[in-house]
Amino acid sequence: AYVVTDLCCGCRYTECVTVCPVECFHVDETMTYIDPDNCIDCGGCVPVCPVGAIQASYLLAPDKVSWIEINRARSAETPTIISKLPPLPTAEERRKALSA
Ligand code: SF4
């Protein structure tokens, strides 16, 4: 499955949810999560994320591996999202900092 990492936290652009063919994104007040039981590994969400927050689980750096379980747990606790939301107020600032 693919995994949303901490880079989404505080940004939550939600471009990802508009391209997912199987509606496997969930959302809370800080970021999105992928339900690993629904993800079909199409990879479509990876290039549309403005901050590069989504990665295939097998490509995660060691310090990001914990996000596999976080995505599984949080997607079970949060609602599905299928339509784009406005980015969080901190998104632009965070995106610029990440690309600097
Ligand atoms: Fe959805 Fe494909 Fe991304 Fe999985 S890899 S979350 S199926 S868009």
PDB file of N, CA and C and ligand atoms in Angstrom:
ATOM      1  N   ALA A   1       0.839  -1.205   0.000  1.00  0.00           N
ATOM      2  CA  ALA A   1       0.000   0.000   0.000  1.00  0.00           C
ATOM      3  C   ALA A   1       0.870   1.250   0.000  1.00  0.00           C
ATOM      4  N   TYR A   2       0.236   2.366  -0.350  1.00  0.00           N
ATOM      5  CA  TYR A   2       0.902   3.658  -0.268  1.00  0.00           C
ATOM      6  C   TYR A   2       0.564   4.299   1.073  1.00  0.00           C
ATOM      7  N   VAL A   3       1.429   5.242   1.485  1.00  0.00           N
ATOM      8  CA  VAL A   3       1.362   5.773   2.849  1.00  0.00           C
ATOM      9  C   VAL A   3       1.485   7.301   2.811  1.00  0.00           C
ATOM     10  N   VAL A   4       0.605   7.982   3.536  1.00  0.00           N
ATOM     11  CA  VAL A   4       0.752   9.426   3.716  1.00  0.00           C
ATOM     12  C   VAL A   4       1.676   9.645   4.917  1.00  0.00           C
ATOM     13  N   THR A   5       2.715  10.438   4.725  1.00  0.00           N
ATOM     14  CA  THR A   5       3.680  10.668   5.803  1.00  0.00           C
ATOM     15  C   THR A   5       3.455  12.027   6.474  1.00  0.00           C
ATOM     16  N   ASP A   6       4.300  12.313   7.458  1.00  0.00           N
ATOM     17  CA  ASP A   6       4.186  13.544   8.237  1.00  0.00           C
ATOM     18  C   ASP A   6       4.282  14.817   7.395  1.00  0.00           C
ATOM     19  N   LEU A   7       4.802  14.709   6.177  1.00  0.00           N
ATOM     20  CA  LEU A   7       4.895  15.925   5.354  1.00  0.00           C
ATOM     21  C   LEU A   7       3.518  16.512   5.065  1.00  0.00           C
ATOM     22  N   CYS A   8       2.496  15.679   5.121  1.00  0.00           N
ATOM     23  CA  CYS A   8       1.125  16.169   4.904  1.00  0.00           C
ATOM     24  C   CYS A   8       0.628  16.986   6.095  1.00  0.00           C
ATOM     25  N   CYS A   9       1.140  16.709   7.256  1.00  0.00           N
ATOM     26  CA  CYS A   9       0.640  17.304   8.494  1.00  0.00           C
ATOM     27  C   CYS A   9       0.806  18.827   8.452  1.00  0.00           C
ATOM     28  N   GLY A  10      -0.312  19.546   8.540  1.00  0.00           N
ATOM     29  CA  GLY A  10      -0.264  20.999   8.476  1.00  0.00           C
ATOM     30  C   GLY A  10      -0.447  21.542   7.076  1.00  0.00           C
ATOM     31  N   CYS A  11      -0.458  20.674   6.074  1.00  0.00           N
ATOM     32  CA  CYS A  11      -0.682  21.104   4.682  1.00  0.00           C
ATOM     33  C   CYS A  11      -2.064  20.664   4.216  1.00  0.00           C
ATOM     34  N   ARG A  12      -2.212  19.337   4.084  1.00  0.00           N
ATOM     35  CA  ARG A  12      -3.496  18.729   3.717  1.00  0.00           C
ATOM     36  C   ARG A  12      -4.104  19.356   2.464  1.00  0.00           C
ATOM     37  N   TYR A  13      -3.316  19.351   1.406  1.00  0.00           N
ATOM     38  CA  TYR A  13      -3.808  19.922   0.143  1.00  0.00           C
ATOM     39  C   TYR A  13      -4.971  19.118  -0.439  1.00  0.00           C
ATOM     40  N   THR A  14      -4.992  17.821  -0.169  1.00  0.00           N
ATOM     41  CA  THR A  14      -6.059  16.888  -0.617  1.00  0.00           C
ATOM     42  C   THR A  14      -6.190  16.736  -2.135  1.00  0.00           C
ATOM     43  N   GLU A  15      -5.130  17.061  -2.882  1.00  0.00           N
ATOM     44  CA  GLU A  15      -5.153  16.740  -4.315  1.00  0.00           C
ATOM     45  C   GLU A  15      -5.291  15.225  -4.491  1.00  0.00           C
ATOM     46  N   CYS A  16      -4.678  14.486  -3.571  1.00  0.00           N
ATOM     47  CA  CYS A  16      -4.644  13.023  -3.637  1.00  0.00           C
ATOM     48  C   CYS A  16      -6.033  12.400  -3.748  1.00  0.00           C
ATOM     49  N   VAL A  17      -6.981  12.965  -3.008  1.00  0.00           N
ATOM     50  CA  VAL A  17      -8.289  12.314  -2.946  1.00  0.00           C
ATOM     51  C   VAL A  17      -9.031  12.415  -4.274  1.00  0.00           C
ATOM     52  N   THR A  18      -8.647  13.377  -5.110  1.00  0.00           N
ATOM     53  CA  THR A  18      -9.348  13.573  -6.376  1.00  0.00           C
ATOM     54  C   THR A  18      -8.883  12.578  -7.433  1.00  0.00           C
ATOM     55  N   VAL A  19      -7.747  11.949  -7.228  1.00  0.00           N
ATOM     56  CA  VAL A  19      -7.245  11.008  -8.244  1.00  0.00           C
ATOM     57  C   VAL A  19      -7.380   9.541  -7.831  1.00  0.00           C
ATOM     58  N   CYS A  20      -7.637   9.284  -6.576  1.00  0.00           N
ATOM     59  CA  CYS A  20      -7.698   7.894  -6.114  1.00  0.00           C
ATOM     60  C   CYS A  20      -8.912   7.176  -6.714  1.00  0.00           C
ATOM     61  N   PRO A  21      -8.683   6.068  -7.419  1.00  0.00           N
ATOM     62  CA  PRO A  21      -9.803   5.376  -8.075  1.00  0.00           C
ATOM     63  C   PRO A  21     -10.646   4.541  -7.125  1.00  0.00           C
ATOM     64  N   VAL A  22     -10.178   4.351  -5.888  1.00  0.00           N
ATOM     65  CA  VAL A  22     -10.896   3.440  -4.994  1.00  0.00           C
ATOM     66  C   VAL A  22     -11.300   4.084  -3.662  1.00  0.00           C
ATOM     67  N   GLU A  23     -11.238   5.408  -3.609  1.00  0.00           N
ATOM     68  CA  GLU A  23     -11.725   6.150  -2.435  1.00  0.00           C
ATOM     69  C   GLU A  23     -11.119   5.648  -1.132  1.00  0.00           C
ATOM     70  N   CYS A  24      -9.808   5.497  -1.111  1.00  0.00           N
ATOM     71  CA  CYS A  24      -9.225   4.962   0.130  1.00  0.00           C
ATOM     72  C   CYS A  24      -8.639   6.026   1.052  1.00  0.00           C
ATOM     73  N   PHE A  25      -8.867   7.308   0.750  1.00  0.00           N
ATOM     74  CA  PHE A  25      -8.356   8.351   1.647  1.00  0.00           C
ATOM     75  C   PHE A  25      -9.320   8.650   2.785  1.00  0.00           C
ATOM     76  N   HIS A  26      -8.706   8.918   3.940  1.00  0.00           N
ATOM     77  CA  HIS A  26      -9.448   9.371   5.123  1.00  0.00           C
ATOM     78  C   HIS A  26      -8.818  10.692   5.554  1.00  0.00           C
ATOM     79  N   VAL A  27      -9.516  11.419   6.427  1.00  0.00           N
ATOM     80  CA  VAL A  27      -9.023  12.759   6.781  1.00  0.00           C
ATOM     81  C   VAL A  27      -9.340  13.099   8.232  1.00  0.00           C
ATOM     82  N   ASP A  28      -8.432  13.848   8.845  1.00  0.00           N
ATOM     83  CA  ASP A  28      -8.749  14.489  10.120  1.00  0.00           C
ATOM     84  C   ASP A  28      -8.361  15.955  10.023  1.00  0.00           C
ATOM     85  N   GLU A  29      -8.242  16.637  11.179  1.00  0.00           N
ATOM     86  CA  GLU A  29      -8.020  18.084  11.139  1.00  0.00           C
ATOM     87  C   GLU A  29      -6.605  18.470  10.714  1.00  0.00           C
ATOM     88  N   THR A  30      -5.699  17.491  10.608  1.00  0.00           N
ATOM     89  CA  THR A  30      -4.326  17.862  10.240  1.00  0.00           C
ATOM     90  C   THR A  30      -3.830  17.264   8.928  1.00  0.00           C
ATOM     91  N   MET A  31      -4.341  16.104   8.513  1.00  0.00           N
ATOM     92  CA  MET A  31      -3.763  15.451   7.332  1.00  0.00           C
ATOM     93  C   MET A  31      -4.684  14.356   6.790  1.00  0.00           C
ATOM     94  N   THR A  32      -4.256  13.734   5.685  1.00  0.00           N
ATOM     95  CA  THR A  32      -4.998  12.602   5.137  1.00  0.00           C
ATOM     96  C   THR A  32      -4.261  11.297   5.466  1.00  0.00           C
ATOM     97  N   TYR A  33      -4.984  10.194   5.330  1.00  0.00           N
ATOM     98  CA  TYR A  33      -4.443   8.852   5.576  1.00  0.00           C
ATOM     99  C   TYR A  33      -4.965   7.917   4.495  1.00  0.00           C
ATOM    100  N   ILE A  34      -4.198   6.888   4.185  1.00  0.00           N
ATOM    101  CA  ILE A  34      -4.621   5.887   3.208  1.00  0.00           C
ATOM    102  C   ILE A  34      -5.004   4.597   3.933  1.00  0.00           C
ATOM    103  N   ASP A  35      -6.193   4.098   3.608  1.00  0.00           N
ATOM    104  CA  ASP A  35      -6.601   2.802   4.146  1.00  0.00           C
ATOM    105  C   ASP A  35      -5.858   1.712   3.370  1.00  0.00           C
ATOM    106  N   PRO A  36      -4.918   1.031   4.013  1.00  0.00           N
ATOM    107  CA  PRO A  36      -4.080   0.078   3.286  1.00  0.00           C
ATOM    108  C   PRO A  36      -4.854  -1.122   2.759  1.00  0.00           C
ATOM    109  N   ASP A  37      -6.017  -1.394   3.324  1.00  0.00           N
ATOM    110  CA  ASP A  37      -6.803  -2.534   2.840  1.00  0.00           C
ATOM    111  C   ASP A  37      -7.556  -2.204   1.560  1.00  0.00           C
ATOM    112  N   ASN A  38      -7.697  -0.919   1.258  1.00  0.00           N
ATOM    113  CA  ASN A  38      -8.389  -0.519   0.022  1.00  0.00           C
ATOM    114  C   ASN A  38      -7.431  -0.106  -1.078  1.00  0.00           C
ATOM    115  N   CYS A  39      -6.245   0.374  -0.718  1.00  0.00           N
ATOM    116  CA  CYS A  39      -5.295   0.879  -1.713  1.00  0.00           C
ATOM    117  C   CYS A  39      -4.908  -0.237  -2.683  1.00  0.00           C
ATOM    118  N   ILE A  40      -4.988   0.073  -3.983  1.00  0.00           N
ATOM    119  CA  ILE A  40      -4.646  -0.924  -5.011  1.00  0.00           C
ATOM    120  C   ILE A  40      -3.265  -0.662  -5.621  1.00  0.00           C
ATOM    121  N   ASP A  41      -2.488   0.207  -4.963  1.00  0.00           N
ATOM    122  CA  ASP A  41      -1.094   0.445  -5.379  1.00  0.00           C
ATOM    123  C   ASP A  41      -0.967   1.013  -6.782  1.00  0.00           C
ATOM    124  N   CYS A  42      -1.913   1.857  -7.172  1.00  0.00           N
ATOM    125  CA  CYS A  42      -1.833   2.419  -8.521  1.00  0.00           C
ATOM    126  C   CYS A  42      -0.762   3.494  -8.620  1.00  0.00           C
ATOM    127  N   GLY A  43      -0.443   4.153  -7.494  1.00  0.00           N
ATOM    128  CA  GLY A  43       0.591   5.187  -7.485  1.00  0.00           C
ATOM    129  C   GLY A  43       0.111   6.540  -7.985  1.00  0.00           C
ATOM    130  N   GLY A  44      -1.153   6.657  -8.329  1.00  0.00           N
ATOM    131  CA  GLY A  44      -1.668   7.895  -8.914  1.00  0.00           C
ATOM    132  C   GLY A  44      -1.589   9.103  -8.005  1.00  0.00           C
ATOM    133  N   CYS A  45      -1.658   8.870  -6.708  1.00  0.00           N
ATOM    134  CA  CYS A  45      -1.664   9.989  -5.762  1.00  0.00           C
ATOM    135  C   CYS A  45      -0.270  10.578  -5.541  1.00  0.00           C
ATOM    136  N   VAL A  46       0.774   9.841  -5.830  1.00  0.00           N
ATOM    137  CA  VAL A  46       2.135  10.293  -5.505  1.00  0.00           C
ATOM    138  C   VAL A  46       2.510  11.593  -6.226  1.00  0.00           C
ATOM    139  N   PRO A  47       2.365  11.656  -7.560  1.00  0.00           N
ATOM    140  CA  PRO A  47       2.826  12.878  -8.236  1.00  0.00           C
ATOM    141  C   PRO A  47       1.942  14.095  -8.014  1.00  0.00           C
ATOM    142  N   VAL A  48       0.707  13.923  -7.568  1.00  0.00           N
ATOM    143  CA  VAL A  48      -0.164  15.095  -7.424  1.00  0.00           C
ATOM    144  C   VAL A  48       0.003  15.794  -6.073  1.00  0.00           C
ATOM    145  N   CYS A  49       0.674  15.180  -5.133  1.00  0.00           N
ATOM    146  CA  CYS A  49       0.862  15.819  -3.817  1.00  0.00           C
ATOM    147  C   CYS A  49       1.900  16.941  -3.938  1.00  0.00           C
ATOM    148  N   PRO A  50       1.512  18.193  -3.600  1.00  0.00           N
ATOM    149  CA  PRO A  50       2.425  19.326  -3.755  1.00  0.00           C
ATOM    150  C   PRO A  50       3.660  19.251  -2.855  1.00  0.00           C
ATOM    151  N   VAL A  51       3.604  18.449  -1.813  1.00  0.00           N
ATOM    152  CA  VAL A  51       4.764  18.364  -0.906  1.00  0.00           C
ATOM    153  C   VAL A  51       5.416  16.981  -0.927  1.00  0.00           C
ATOM    154  N   GLY A  52       4.990  16.104  -1.810  1.00  0.00           N
ATOM    155  CA  GLY A  52       5.608  14.782  -1.890  1.00  0.00           C
ATOM    156  C   GLY A  52       5.420  13.949  -0.635  1.00  0.00           C
ATOM    157  N   ALA A  53       4.235  14.057  -0.028  1.00  0.00           N
ATOM    158  CA  ALA A  53       4.012  13.400   1.256  1.00  0.00           C
ATOM    159  C   ALA A  53       3.712  11.907   1.140  1.00  0.00           C
ATOM    160  N   ILE A  54       3.376  11.435  -0.078  1.00  0.00           N
ATOM    161  CA  ILE A  54       2.919  10.050  -0.210  1.00  0.00           C
ATOM    162  C   ILE A  54       4.011   9.191  -0.849  1.00  0.00           C
ATOM    163  N   GLN A  55       4.231   8.031  -0.251  1.00  0.00           N
ATOM    164  CA  GLN A  55       5.238   7.104  -0.765  1.00  0.00           C
ATOM    165  C   GLN A  55       4.732   5.678  -0.676  1.00  0.00           C
ATOM    166  N   ALA A  56       5.284   4.819  -1.528  1.00  0.00           N
ATOM    167  CA  ALA A  56       5.020   3.388  -1.395  1.00  0.00           C
ATOM    168  C   ALA A  56       5.636   2.911  -0.079  1.00  0.00           C
ATOM    169  N   SER A  57       4.950   2.035   0.605  1.00  0.00           N
ATOM    170  CA  SER A  57       5.430   1.621   1.933  1.00  0.00           C
ATOM    171  C   SER A  57       6.832   1.015   1.862  1.00  0.00           C
ATOM    172  N   TYR A  58       7.129   0.272   0.804  1.00  0.00           N
ATOM    173  CA  TYR A  58       8.437  -0.389   0.733  1.00  0.00           C
ATOM    174  C   TYR A  58       9.577   0.580   0.417  1.00  0.00           C
ATOM    175  N   LEU A  59       9.240   1.829   0.057  1.00  0.00           N
ATOM    176  CA  LEU A  59      10.276   2.824  -0.219  1.00  0.00           C
ATOM    177  C   LEU A  59      10.510   3.786   0.943  1.00  0.00           C
ATOM    178  N   LEU A  60       9.766   3.602   2.022  1.00  0.00           N
ATOM    179  CA  LEU A  60       9.872   4.547   3.138  1.00  0.00           C
ATOM    180  C   LEU A  60      11.246   4.491   3.797  1.00  0.00           C
ATOM    181  N   ALA A  61      11.775   5.669   4.138  1.00  0.00           N
ATOM    182  CA  ALA A  61      13.008   5.738   4.915  1.00  0.00           C
ATOM    183  C   ALA A  61      12.743   5.164   6.308  1.00  0.00           C
ATOM    184  N   PRO A  62      13.771   4.647   6.977  1.00  0.00           N
ATOM    185  CA  PRO A  62      13.568   4.042   8.289  1.00  0.00           C
ATOM    186  C   PRO A  62      12.805   4.944   9.265  1.00  0.00           C
ATOM    187  N   ASP A  63      13.052   6.232   9.234  1.00  0.00           N
ATOM    188  CA  ASP A  63      12.371   7.120  10.185  1.00  0.00           C
ATOM    189  C   ASP A  63      10.923   7.424   9.795  1.00  0.00           C
ATOM    190  N   LYS A  64      10.469   6.858   8.665  1.00  0.00           N
ATOM    191  CA  LYS A  64       9.069   7.072   8.254  1.00  0.00           C
ATOM    192  C   LYS A  64       8.245   5.790   8.314  1.00  0.00           C
ATOM    193  N   VAL A  65       8.870   4.683   8.650  1.00  0.00           N
ATOM    194  CA  VAL A  65       8.177   3.393   8.622  1.00  0.00           C
ATOM    195  C   VAL A  65       6.989   3.350   9.587  1.00  0.00           C
ATOM    196  N   SER A  66       7.074   4.092  10.680  1.00  0.00           N
ATOM    197  CA  SER A  66       5.974   4.091  11.649  1.00  0.00           C
ATOM    198  C   SER A  66       4.679   4.622  11.022  1.00  0.00           C
ATOM    199  N   TRP A  67       4.786   5.335   9.905  1.00  0.00           N
ATOM    200  CA  TRP A  67       3.586   5.885   9.265  1.00  0.00           C
ATOM    201  C   TRP A  67       2.732   4.806   8.614  1.00  0.00           C
ATOM    202  N   ILE A  68       3.277   3.635   8.400  1.00  0.00           N
ATOM    203  CA  ILE A  68       2.462   2.526   7.875  1.00  0.00           C
ATOM    204  C   ILE A  68       1.346   2.206   8.871  1.00  0.00           C
ATOM    205  N   GLU A  69       1.720   2.024  10.117  1.00  0.00           N
ATOM    206  CA  GLU A  69       0.730   1.689  11.142  1.00  0.00           C
ATOM    207  C   GLU A  69      -0.169   2.866  11.469  1.00  0.00           C
ATOM    208  N   ILE A  70       0.393   4.073  11.429  1.00  0.00           N
ATOM    209  CA  ILE A  70      -0.429   5.262  11.700  1.00  0.00           C
ATOM    210  C   ILE A  70      -1.527   5.392  10.642  1.00  0.00           C
ATOM    211  N   ASN A  71      -1.188   5.167   9.369  1.00  0.00           N
ATOM    212  CA  ASN A  71      -2.204   5.234   8.311  1.00  0.00           C
ATOM    213  C   ASN A  71      -3.281   4.184   8.537  1.00  0.00           C
ATOM    214  N   ARG A  72      -2.875   2.979   8.896  1.00  0.00           N
ATOM    215  CA  ARG A  72      -3.854   1.918   9.128  1.00  0.00           C
ATOM    216  C   ARG A  72      -4.789   2.281  10.289  1.00  0.00           C
ATOM    217  N   ALA A  73      -4.192   2.727  11.394  1.00  0.00           N
ATOM    218  CA  ALA A  73      -4.984   3.010  12.590  1.00  0.00           C
ATOM    219  C   ALA A  73      -5.886   4.225  12.392  1.00  0.00           C
ATOM    220  N   ARG A  74      -5.341   5.286  11.848  1.00  0.00           N
ATOM    221  CA  ARG A  74      -6.131   6.516  11.712  1.00  0.00           C
ATOM    222  C   ARG A  74      -7.204   6.375  10.635  1.00  0.00           C
ATOM    223  N   SER A  75      -6.947   5.598   9.591  1.00  0.00           N
ATOM    224  CA  SER A  75      -7.985   5.452   8.561  1.00  0.00           C
ATOM    225  C   SER A  75      -9.180   4.672   9.109  1.00  0.00           C
ATOM    226  N   ALA A  76      -8.942   3.866  10.143  1.00  0.00           N
ATOM    227  CA  ALA A  76     -10.060   3.148  10.769  1.00  0.00           C
ATOM    228  C   ALA A  76     -10.882   4.068  11.678  1.00  0.00           C
ATOM    229  N   GLU A  77     -10.299   5.190  12.058  1.00  0.00           N
ATOM    230  CA  GLU A  77     -10.943   6.083  13.040  1.00  0.00           C
ATOM    231  C   GLU A  77     -11.504   7.359  12.432  1.00  0.00           C
ATOM    232  N   THR A  78     -11.268   7.571  11.148  1.00  0.00           N
ATOM    233  CA  THR A  78     -11.600   8.867  10.554  1.00  0.00           C
ATOM    234  C   THR A  78     -12.475   8.667   9.315  1.00  0.00           C
ATOM    235  N   PRO A  79     -13.216   9.709   8.924  1.00  0.00           N
ATOM    236  CA  PRO A  79     -14.119   9.571   7.777  1.00  0.00           C
ATOM    237  C   PRO A  79     -13.383   9.502   6.440  1.00  0.00           C
ATOM    238  N   THR A  80     -14.035   8.872   5.484  1.00  0.00           N
ATOM    239  CA  THR A  80     -13.537   8.858   4.106  1.00  0.00           C
ATOM    240  C   THR A  80     -13.668  10.260   3.516  1.00  0.00           C
ATOM    241  N   ILE A  81     -12.716  10.608   2.662  1.00  0.00           N
ATOM    242  CA  ILE A  81     -12.809  11.881   1.945  1.00  0.00           C
ATOM    243  C   ILE A  81     -12.671  11.591   0.450  1.00  0.00           C
ATOM    244  N   ILE A  82     -13.625  12.137  -0.342  1.00  0.00           N
ATOM    245  CA  ILE A  82     -13.559  11.911  -1.790  1.00  0.00           C
ATOM    246  C   ILE A  82     -13.520  13.223  -2.576  1.00  0.00           C
ATOM    247  N   SER A  83     -13.732  14.346  -1.883  1.00  0.00           N
ATOM    248  CA  SER A  83     -13.691  15.645  -2.568  1.00  0.00           C
ATOM    249  C   SER A  83     -12.612  16.510  -1.938  1.00  0.00           C
ATOM    250  N   LYS A  84     -12.015  17.355  -2.755  1.00  0.00           N
ATOM    251  CA  LYS A  84     -10.942  18.220  -2.278  1.00  0.00           C
ATOM    252  C   LYS A  84     -11.456  19.208  -1.222  1.00  0.00           C
ATOM    253  N   LEU A  85     -10.620  19.446  -0.202  1.00  0.00           N
ATOM    254  CA  LEU A  85     -10.895  20.473   0.803  1.00  0.00           C
ATOM    255  C   LEU A  85      -9.924  21.630   0.560  1.00  0.00           C
ATOM    256  N   PRO A  86     -10.237  22.820   1.083  1.00  0.00           N
ATOM    257  CA  PRO A  86      -9.239  23.891   1.013  1.00  0.00           C
ATOM    258  C   PRO A  86      -8.004  23.469   1.818  1.00  0.00           C
ATOM    259  N   PRO A  87      -6.795  23.806   1.361  1.00  0.00           N
ATOM    260  CA  PRO A  87      -5.605  23.476   2.154  1.00  0.00           C
ATOM    261  C   PRO A  87      -5.671  24.158   3.516  1.00  0.00           C
ATOM    262  N   LEU A  88      -4.953  23.639   4.483  1.00  0.00           N
ATOM    263  CA  LEU A  88      -4.900  24.276   5.803  1.00  0.00           C
ATOM    264  C   LEU A  88      -4.210  25.634   5.677  1.00  0.00           C
ATOM    265  N   PRO A  89      -4.494  26.562   6.595  1.00  0.00           N
ATOM    266  CA  PRO A  89      -3.906  27.909   6.523  1.00  0.00           C
ATOM    267  C   PRO A  89      -2.374  27.902   6.529  1.00  0.00           C
ATOM    268  N   THR A  90      -1.792  26.869   7.114  1.00  0.00           N
ATOM    269  CA  THR A  90      -0.331  26.780   7.192  1.00  0.00           C
ATOM    270  C   THR A  90       0.295  26.133   5.952  1.00  0.00           C
ATOM    271  N   ALA A  91      -0.534  25.714   4.991  1.00  0.00           N
ATOM    272  CA  ALA A  91      -0.030  24.878   3.895  1.00  0.00           C
ATOM    273  C   ALA A  91       1.018  25.574   3.029  1.00  0.00           C
ATOM    274  N   GLU A  92       0.721  26.776   2.579  1.00  0.00           N
ATOM    275  CA  GLU A  92       1.633  27.453   1.646  1.00  0.00           C
ATOM    276  C   GLU A  92       2.997  27.684   2.295  1.00  0.00           C
ATOM    277  N   GLU A  93       2.961  28.137   3.526  1.00  0.00           N
ATOM    278  CA  GLU A  93       4.200  28.395   4.272  1.00  0.00           C
ATOM    279  C   GLU A  93       5.030  27.113   4.413  1.00  0.00           C
ATOM    280  N   ARG A  94       4.353  26.026   4.724  1.00  0.00           N
ATOM    281  CA  ARG A  94       5.058  24.752   4.893  1.00  0.00           C
ATOM    282  C   ARG A  94       5.601  24.232   3.567  1.00  0.00           C
ATOM    283  N   ARG A  95       4.832  24.376   2.514  1.00  0.00           N
ATOM    284  CA  ARG A  95       5.276  23.909   1.212  1.00  0.00           C
ATOM    285  C   ARG A  95       6.531  24.669   0.777  1.00  0.00           C
ATOM    286  N   LYS A  96       6.528  25.988   0.999  1.00  0.00           N
ATOM    287  CA  LYS A  96       7.698  26.796   0.632  1.00  0.00           C
ATOM    288  C   LYS A  96       8.914  26.390   1.442  1.00  0.00           C
ATOM    289  N   ALA A  97       8.711  26.132   2.725  1.00  0.00           N
ATOM    290  CA  ALA A  97       9.830  25.742   3.591  1.00  0.00           C
ATOM    291  C   ALA A  97      10.422  24.408   3.136  1.00  0.00           C
ATOM    292  N   LEU A  98       9.549  23.493   2.704  1.00  0.00           N
ATOM    293  CA  LEU A  98      10.016  22.174   2.266  1.00  0.00           C
ATOM    294  C   LEU A  98      10.760  22.245   0.949  1.00  0.00           C
ATOM    295  N   SER A  99      10.392  23.196   0.092  1.00  0.00           N
ATOM    296  CA  SER A  99      11.037  23.258  -1.217  1.00  0.00           C
ATOM    297  C   SER A  99      12.252  24.188  -1.207  1.00  0.00           C
ATOM    298  N   ALA A 100      12.484  24.871  -0.091  1.00  0.00           N
ATOM    299  CA  ALA A 100      13.616  25.815  -0.017  1.00  0.00           C
ATOM    300  C   ALA A 100      14.946  25.064   0.097  1.00  0.00           C
TER     301      ALA A 100
HETATM  302 FE1  SF4 B   1      -5.476   5.505  -4.084  1.00  0.00          FE
HETATM  303 FE2  SF4 B   1      -3.736   4.631  -5.920  1.00  0.00          FE
HETATM  304 FE3  SF4 B   1      -2.900   6.331  -4.015  1.00  0.00          FE
HETATM  305 FE4  SF4 B   1      -3.543   3.804  -3.364  1.00  0.00          FE
HETATM  306  S1  SF4 B   1      -1.832   4.459  -4.669  1.00  0.00           S
HETATM  307  S2  SF4 B   1      -4.151   5.685  -2.259  1.00  0.00           S
HETATM  308  S3  SF4 B   1      -5.237   3.383  -4.793  1.00  0.00           S
HETATM  309  S4  SF4 B   1      -4.423   6.798  -5.653  1.00  0.00           S
END
